[in-house]
Amino acid sequence: MIPPTEMAISFSCLTLGAAAGFAMHRSDFCLAGAFRDWFLFRRTDLLRALGFLVALNAAAFAALGALGALPVFPFPLLGPPTLATAAGGFLFGIGMVLAGGCVVGVLYKMGAGSVLAAVGLGGIVAGSAVYAEIHVPWRSLAAAGALPRPAVTLPGLFGASPLWVGVAALGALAAALWRREAARRGTPSAVRGYLTPARAALALCAVSAASCVLASMPLGITTFYAKLAAWGEEALWPGRAGGLAYFSAVPLDVYLPLWDTALRGGPGPTWDGIAAVQGPVVVGIALGGFASAVRLREFRLRAGAPLRQYGSALLGGMLLGLGSRFASGCNVWHLLGGLPILATQSLLFAAGMVPGAWAGSRLLARFVIPAAVSGGALSTLVAAPDRSP
Amino acid sequence: MKPTVRDLDIRGQICPSTLLTTLREVNTLREALRSGAVELLVLTDSRDATHTIPGAVSSMGYRVEVEPRDAHYAITVRRRGP
């Protein structure tokens, strides 16, 4: 029996997830696409929107911190830096491009009817299961790669205060820059129910901030994927998951003053704090994408892709699952939650993820969607106007 | 003479297959598109492609129109001008 308080927390998280999924579907706010399209086409609008969102979150977290609304700082589940996080980020970067979306992108796309995204989701769960098998040696490797000064945030590394004011100023500056940028653009869209990336970023910032207030941490979902893997293993191979060290870990142990309750949990195959917080976010994002697509009359089960694209989605999903476990979090957790407070782990994740996305883009264009353009870089073709006729 | 319409149905594919495949087709049909003998009709369910394809193909000198249809979008690429 789930306690009423935990049910209320779960319902709040479901609502936040649904809002995020709805906004992401309306704007196609694909975090994987932001990096992939930069490398493939030199397209930067999504990347700028992502930068805007990171800055907005920095400002929002700073404001919440100044108001005393962040009960746990740095956020729970953020750990000291290790080079293993960068390695995980690299795998994650490749995976999100090959899967056609990140751990969140596959959810709202699946909700809107994409079978490829569902295959990617299956890959993420499978990758999480693979990680559980190699958790112990990986943990030793991660310990060997630990940086000498174990500070969770960059300000902490230098013994400084959280730099709320400085971070907030940076956010305000970025917001002002974006407004200038948005004023220059603003091309009308033929797409139904379109939400500009800037507006989607505002919505996602509100969701992130609400998550910090309600659950004492920003959005994160990948430990729940590992939990799905554990449940799956228990169903297929009873006793197996319980015998693995990773599934016995309980990384979340936090008190939520707003609800006057404590949440404890991990990837193990039981209902716990991770299931109560992350599970509803996962379901909510998919439901948000579904609701948006249905409302626009765009929902259709879409399964007409060539076989190699399904292979890419599955492999990419597995790399997402593995990478997020190696890095103790995904791009949403690190880029939208950790980076705005200059978490050292998140900086390392980003340092690994960006070259990973570049490598993934090369692999995608070479093996998955080959021969798009013969004899030249895609960006050259796109950027250079054909003067004819 | 009325141009021939070449259909390119790429619904349900992985991102950014829509844009990559369209660029390939535009590249392949370059001469026919430039002369006005052919128009390319792309059917896609990628919402993002309704921005990326017009952006990319317009910069290559073509005229692009996007039209919502049922649960997908039709993007027409043709020569610029009369």
XYZ file of C-alpha atoms in Angstrom:
471
model
C 0.000 0.000 0.000
C 1.472 3.322 -1.084
C 1.218 6.021 1.632
C -1.012 9.001 0.700
C 1.899 11.443 0.903
C 3.910 9.381 -1.550
C 0.895 9.186 -3.837
C 0.603 12.973 -3.746
C 4.304 13.304 -4.622
C 3.857 10.828 -7.477
C 0.834 12.686 -8.813
C 2.794 15.957 -8.738
C 5.635 14.304 -10.653
C 3.175 12.838 -13.164
C 1.809 16.327 -13.791
C 5.288 17.777 -14.235
C 6.229 15.003 -16.642
C 3.055 15.506 -18.655
C 3.688 19.245 -18.908
C 7.249 18.596 -20.080
C 6.155 15.981 -22.621
C 3.418 18.230 -23.991
C 5.796 21.197 -24.414
C 8.531 19.052 -25.931
C 6.168 17.525 -28.479
C 4.716 20.878 -29.471
C 8.135 22.388 -30.176
C 9.948 19.110 -30.990
C 12.415 20.209 -28.333
C 14.844 17.369 -28.970
C 17.974 17.641 -26.819
C 19.717 15.035 -28.966
C 18.795 16.962 -32.113
C 20.294 20.136 -30.694
C 23.790 18.647 -30.847
C 23.267 16.291 -33.797
C 21.956 19.023 -36.094
C 24.766 21.335 -35.077
C 27.305 18.766 -36.215
C 25.425 17.605 -39.311
C 23.885 20.819 -40.608
C 25.449 23.645 -38.606
C 21.926 24.343 -37.370
C 22.090 26.183 -34.068
C 18.551 27.268 -33.151
C 17.846 24.267 -30.926
C 21.282 24.495 -29.373
C 20.711 28.155 -28.570
C 17.355 27.271 -27.049
C 19.079 24.637 -24.918
C 21.676 27.208 -23.805
C 18.826 29.558 -22.984
C 17.159 26.846 -20.910
C 20.371 26.101 -18.993
C 20.764 29.813 -18.238
C 17.113 30.103 -17.241
C 17.474 27.157 -14.891
C 20.594 28.732 -13.405
C 18.604 31.858 -12.672
C 15.627 29.886 -11.346
C 17.754 27.703 -9.058
C 19.569 30.811 -7.830
C 16.269 32.488 -7.018
C 14.960 29.373 -5.260
C 18.203 29.094 -3.304
C 18.022 32.728 -2.237
C 14.428 32.176 -1.086
C 15.422 29.103 0.896
C 13.296 26.854 -1.312
C 16.079 24.374 -2.104
C 16.174 22.135 0.969
C 19.048 20.053 -0.362
C 21.993 21.715 -2.051
C 23.813 20.499 -4.061
C 20.972 18.343 -5.298
C 20.690 14.722 -4.116
C 22.347 12.039 -6.304
C 25.041 14.440 -7.513
C 28.404 12.995 -6.555
C 32.049 14.002 -6.652
C 33.703 14.156 -10.064
C 35.340 11.200 -11.763
C 36.581 10.807 -15.301
C 34.152 7.888 -15.577
C 31.388 10.472 -15.891
C 33.014 11.880 -19.021
C 33.314 8.370 -20.469
C 29.645 7.806 -19.732
C 28.808 11.130 -21.340
C 30.687 10.080 -24.478
C 28.708 6.845 -24.799
C 25.513 8.737 -24.039
C 26.286 11.269 -26.788
C 26.707 8.528 -29.380
C 23.613 6.751 -28.140
C 21.257 9.696 -28.233
C 22.088 10.396 -31.870
C 21.783 6.755 -32.960
C 18.516 6.327 -31.027
C 16.999 9.423 -32.635
C 16.411 10.988 -29.226
C 17.669 11.011 -25.661
C 16.127 9.294 -22.647
C 13.384 11.931 -22.601
C 13.054 12.420 -26.354
C 12.183 8.770 -26.924
C 9.355 9.126 -24.392
C 7.472 12.021 -25.945
C 8.085 10.633 -29.441
C 6.816 7.219 -28.379
C 3.784 8.892 -26.832
C 3.103 10.497 -30.192
C 3.172 7.088 -31.904
C 6.770 6.427 -32.907
C 7.579 2.728 -32.850
C 11.266 3.542 -33.381
C 11.229 5.511 -30.131
C 9.660 2.537 -28.351
C 12.494 0.358 -29.650
C 14.969 2.956 -28.356
C 13.250 2.823 -24.979
C 13.611 -0.952 -24.932
C 17.304 -0.466 -25.694
C 17.693 1.891 -22.731
C 16.224 -0.662 -20.355
C 18.411 -3.407 -21.858
C 21.502 -1.188 -21.552
C 20.668 -0.569 -17.906
C 20.445 -4.320 -17.353
C 23.852 -4.803 -18.968
C 25.290 -2.157 -16.675
C 24.037 -4.016 -13.596
C 26.203 -6.963 -14.655
C 29.389 -4.870 -14.806
C 28.628 -2.454 -11.991
C 31.280 -3.718 -9.566
C 34.299 -3.514 -11.899
C 33.002 -0.234 -13.303
C 32.697 1.217 -9.817
C 36.370 0.337 -9.166
C 37.337 1.977 -12.442
C 35.327 5.068 -11.559
C 37.045 5.268 -8.176
C 40.426 5.064 -9.902
C 39.409 7.957 -12.151
C 38.224 10.183 -9.308
C 39.563 13.703 -9.432
C 41.867 14.660 -6.556
C 39.545 17.297 -5.046
C 36.128 15.741 -4.510
C 33.932 18.842 -4.701
C 30.406 18.386 -6.015
C 30.202 21.884 -7.525
C 32.756 24.180 -9.096
C 32.198 26.917 -6.487
C 32.681 24.248 -3.828
C 35.927 23.201 -5.482
C 37.318 26.657 -4.863
C 35.772 26.956 -1.423
C 33.432 29.696 -2.588
C 29.780 30.236 -1.799
C 27.295 28.790 -4.314
C 27.634 32.049 -6.271
C 23.897 32.500 -6.442
C 24.097 36.110 -7.473
C 26.730 35.526 -10.151
C 24.883 32.582 -11.620
C 21.630 34.531 -11.579
C 23.309 37.432 -13.377
C 24.602 35.027 -16.007
C 21.086 33.695 -16.478
C 19.634 37.160 -16.832
C 22.309 38.080 -19.361
C 21.598 34.997 -21.435
C 17.883 35.717 -21.287
C 18.452 39.244 -22.542
C 20.594 37.935 -25.380
C 17.923 35.440 -26.305
C 15.249 38.119 -26.445
C 17.362 39.998 -28.958
C 17.818 36.821 -30.936
C 14.106 35.993 -30.821
C 13.202 39.472 -32.012
C 15.292 38.903 -35.139
C 13.642 35.594 -35.935
C 10.004 34.821 -35.379
C 9.221 33.226 -38.731
C 5.640 31.941 -38.821
C 5.279 28.177 -38.737
C 3.004 25.975 -40.815
C 3.133 23.244 -38.215
C 0.005 22.732 -36.107
C 0.085 23.935 -32.506
C 3.689 25.003 -32.771
C 5.491 26.151 -29.655
C 8.710 28.033 -30.339
C 11.828 26.561 -28.717
C 12.136 29.713 -26.581
C 8.640 29.223 -25.160
C 9.261 25.521 -24.684
C 12.425 26.425 -22.778
C 10.381 28.689 -20.506
C 7.914 25.856 -19.869
C 10.699 23.373 -19.165
C 12.362 25.828 -16.801
C 9.091 26.098 -14.877
C 8.920 22.295 -14.718
C 12.537 22.058 -13.487
C 11.960 24.680 -10.812
C 8.723 23.028 -9.680
C 10.521 19.691 -9.479
C 13.171 21.233 -7.208
C 10.489 22.591 -4.903
C 8.289 19.484 -4.894
C 10.890 16.715 -4.968
C 14.013 18.595 -3.816
C 15.780 17.778 -7.057
C 15.598 18.588 -10.766
C 14.147 16.179 -13.300
C 15.878 12.836 -13.578
C 14.546 9.532 -14.842
C 17.288 7.065 -15.692
C 17.470 5.235 -12.365
C 13.855 4.302 -13.023
C 14.915 2.744 -16.343
C 17.350 0.607 -14.342
C 14.469 -0.287 -12.033
C 12.435 -1.371 -15.076
C 15.379 -3.569 -16.054
C 15.418 -5.055 -12.547
C 11.684 -5.748 -12.641
C 12.081 -7.324 -16.076
C 14.903 -9.555 -14.839
C 12.907 -10.578 -11.812
C 10.026 -11.580 -14.055
C 12.190 -13.558 -16.475
C 14.846 -14.819 -14.092
C 13.615 -14.723 -10.495
C 16.340 -14.002 -7.958
C 18.836 -12.732 -10.523
C 18.361 -9.000 -9.939
C 18.395 -9.433 -6.156
C 21.830 -10.999 -6.383
C 23.434 -8.099 -8.213
C 25.199 -5.422 -6.181
C 23.893 -2.573 -8.334
C 20.270 -3.450 -7.699
C 20.925 -3.477 -3.946
C 22.219 0.107 -3.898
C 20.094 2.863 -2.339
C 21.555 6.107 -3.662
C 18.518 8.271 -2.882
C 18.008 9.210 0.744
C 16.480 12.633 1.128
C 14.056 14.411 3.412
C 11.369 16.514 1.701
C 10.336 19.310 4.058
C 7.413 20.340 1.870
C 5.804 16.940 2.379
C 7.385 16.236 5.781
C 8.533 12.858 4.556
C 11.704 11.057 3.572
C 12.340 9.343 0.264
C 14.739 6.442 -0.029
C 15.294 4.366 -3.092
C 17.459 2.903 -5.807
C 17.358 0.756 -8.921
C 16.222 -2.414 -7.132
C 12.996 -4.191 -8.160
C 10.796 -2.685 -5.453
C 8.462 0.284 -5.133
C 10.481 2.999 -3.377
C 11.383 6.685 -3.573
C 12.851 6.365 -7.081
C 9.700 4.680 -8.330
C 7.541 7.307 -6.602
C 9.388 10.259 -8.155
C 10.938 9.137 -11.432
C 8.341 6.585 -12.533
C 5.506 9.112 -12.787
C 7.779 11.548 -14.638
C 8.543 8.838 -17.225
C 4.865 7.977 -17.640
C 3.928 11.664 -17.624
C 6.310 12.625 -20.433
C 4.942 9.855 -22.656
C 1.367 10.840 -21.773
C 2.158 14.506 -22.480
C 3.445 13.624 -25.950
C 0.396 11.423 -26.516
C -2.065 14.110 -25.380
C -0.428 16.736 -27.567
C -0.443 14.473 -30.634
C -4.063 13.394 -30.096
C -5.198 16.968 -29.601
C -3.509 17.950 -32.866
C -4.960 14.844 -34.581
C -1.400 13.799 -35.365
C -1.305 10.585 -33.381
C -0.597 7.551 -35.550
C 1.399 4.404 -34.896
C 4.366 4.960 -37.159
C 6.456 1.949 -38.065
C 7.538 2.385 -41.656
C 11.268 2.874 -41.144
C 13.940 0.717 -42.792
C 15.265 -2.146 -40.665
C 18.647 -0.572 -40.104
C 16.966 2.383 -38.395
C 15.413 -0.009 -35.884
C 18.861 -1.489 -35.306
C 20.231 1.993 -34.777
C 17.471 2.849 -32.305
C 18.095 -0.332 -30.334
C 21.871 0.080 -30.260
C 21.555 3.783 -29.468
C 19.128 3.001 -26.670
C 21.532 0.491 -25.165
C 24.326 3.047 -25.261
C 21.988 5.546 -23.593
C 21.260 3.035 -20.846
C 24.921 2.176 -20.339
C 26.124 5.764 -20.644
C 23.626 7.112 -18.162
C 24.647 4.473 -15.620
C 28.360 5.136 -16.213
C 27.717 8.849 -15.731
C 25.218 8.507 -12.849
C 22.637 10.474 -14.820
C 21.426 11.525 -18.239
C 21.561 14.723 -20.261
C 18.408 16.088 -18.656
C 19.771 15.482 -15.184
C 23.239 16.848 -15.916
C 22.562 19.597 -18.470
C 19.330 20.970 -17.040
C 19.940 20.154 -13.373
C 23.670 19.964 -12.676
C 25.140 22.365 -15.189
C 23.113 25.367 -13.956
C 24.688 24.980 -10.513
C 28.079 24.208 -12.059
C 28.173 20.650 -10.724
C 31.573 19.150 -11.500
C 30.060 15.810 -12.486
C 27.763 17.547 -14.942
C 30.596 19.566 -16.458
C 32.484 16.328 -17.050
C 29.357 14.708 -18.508
C 28.985 17.581 -20.973
C 32.673 17.385 -21.852
C 32.182 13.764 -22.836
C 28.710 14.036 -24.365
C 29.546 16.722 -26.955
C 32.295 14.723 -28.729
C 30.076 11.653 -28.336
C 27.280 13.421 -30.205
C 29.778 14.344 -32.916
C 30.893 10.708 -33.244
C 27.251 9.570 -33.245
C 26.418 12.038 -36.016
C 29.240 10.656 -38.153
C 28.078 7.088 -37.542
C 24.461 7.983 -38.300
C 25.284 9.675 -41.600
C 27.729 6.938 -42.562
C 25.842 3.772 -41.652
C 22.211 4.495 -40.786
C 21.134 7.070 -43.342
C 23.940 6.698 -45.857
C 24.467 8.411 -49.182
C 22.437 11.467 -48.242
C 24.871 13.612 -50.120
C 27.581 12.244 -52.294
C 30.953 13.867 -52.303
C 30.579 16.658 -49.798
C 29.811 17.726 -46.283
C 26.136 18.159 -45.513
C 26.688 21.528 -43.920
C 28.379 22.755 -47.082
C 25.428 21.745 -49.199
C 22.933 23.333 -46.855
C 24.857 26.519 -46.313
C 25.864 27.194 -49.910
C 22.941 28.582 -51.925
C 22.368 27.044 -55.282
C 22.056 30.157 -57.471
C 19.996 28.438 -60.108
C 17.793 28.682 -61.972
C 4.343 22.267 -69.364
C 3.049 20.952 -66.057
C 5.867 19.635 -63.865
C 6.036 15.975 -62.885
C 5.525 15.442 -59.162
C 7.965 13.047 -57.498
C 6.660 11.658 -54.201
C 8.969 10.997 -51.299
C 7.101 9.324 -48.440
C 9.399 9.227 -45.424
C 6.908 9.023 -42.613
C 7.918 7.127 -39.502
C 11.667 7.406 -39.964
C 14.376 8.214 -37.464
C 15.439 11.837 -36.983
C 16.994 13.437 -38.999
C 16.328 11.004 -41.819
C 13.671 13.288 -43.264
C 16.076 16.124 -43.917
C 18.945 13.893 -45.020
C 16.776 11.940 -47.430
C 15.215 15.101 -48.819
C 18.639 16.615 -49.395
C 19.677 13.455 -51.213
C 16.650 13.638 -53.458
C 17.097 17.346 -54.123
C 20.688 16.627 -55.012
C 19.731 13.737 -57.298
C 16.954 15.682 -59.024
C 18.910 18.888 -59.151
C 18.768 19.496 -62.903
C 15.100 18.542 -63.236
C 14.140 20.714 -60.266
C 16.143 23.637 -61.585
C 14.498 23.418 -64.984
C 11.016 23.209 -63.480
C 10.362 19.801 -65.065
C 9.966 18.161 -61.652
C 8.529 19.078 -58.277
C 9.407 17.107 -55.168
C 6.581 16.262 -52.756
C 7.860 15.134 -49.356
C 5.415 13.462 -46.961
C 6.629 13.537 -43.381
C 5.301 13.233 -39.848
C 8.331 14.942 -38.361
C 7.199 18.281 -36.975
C 10.788 19.432 -36.851
C 11.221 18.748 -40.567
C 8.637 21.403 -41.375
C 11.303 23.877 -40.278
C 14.534 22.169 -41.196
C 13.595 21.245 -44.773
C 12.358 24.715 -45.788
C 15.377 26.287 -44.094
C 17.893 24.058 -45.835
C 16.257 23.818 -49.239
C 15.411 27.532 -49.458
C 19.062 28.334 -48.874
C 19.829 26.167 -51.904
C 17.673 28.366 -54.103
C 14.366 26.489 -54.219
C 10.832 27.473 -53.279
C 9.307 25.424 -50.488
C 5.714 25.146 -49.262
C 4.495 23.293 -46.188
C 0.916 22.072 -45.926
C -0.679 20.144 -43.021
C -2.505 16.973 -44.108
C -4.341 14.491 -41.893
C -1.733 13.288 -39.409
C 1.279 14.417 -41.401
C 2.724 17.258 -43.500
C 3.305 17.704 -47.216
C 6.358 19.707 -48.191
C 6.661 20.743 -51.828
C 10.020 21.714 -53.298
C 10.035 23.445 -56.682
C 12.069 25.922 -58.695
C 12.009 29.480 -57.581
C 10.352 31.948 -59.894
C 7.649 31.518 -62.524
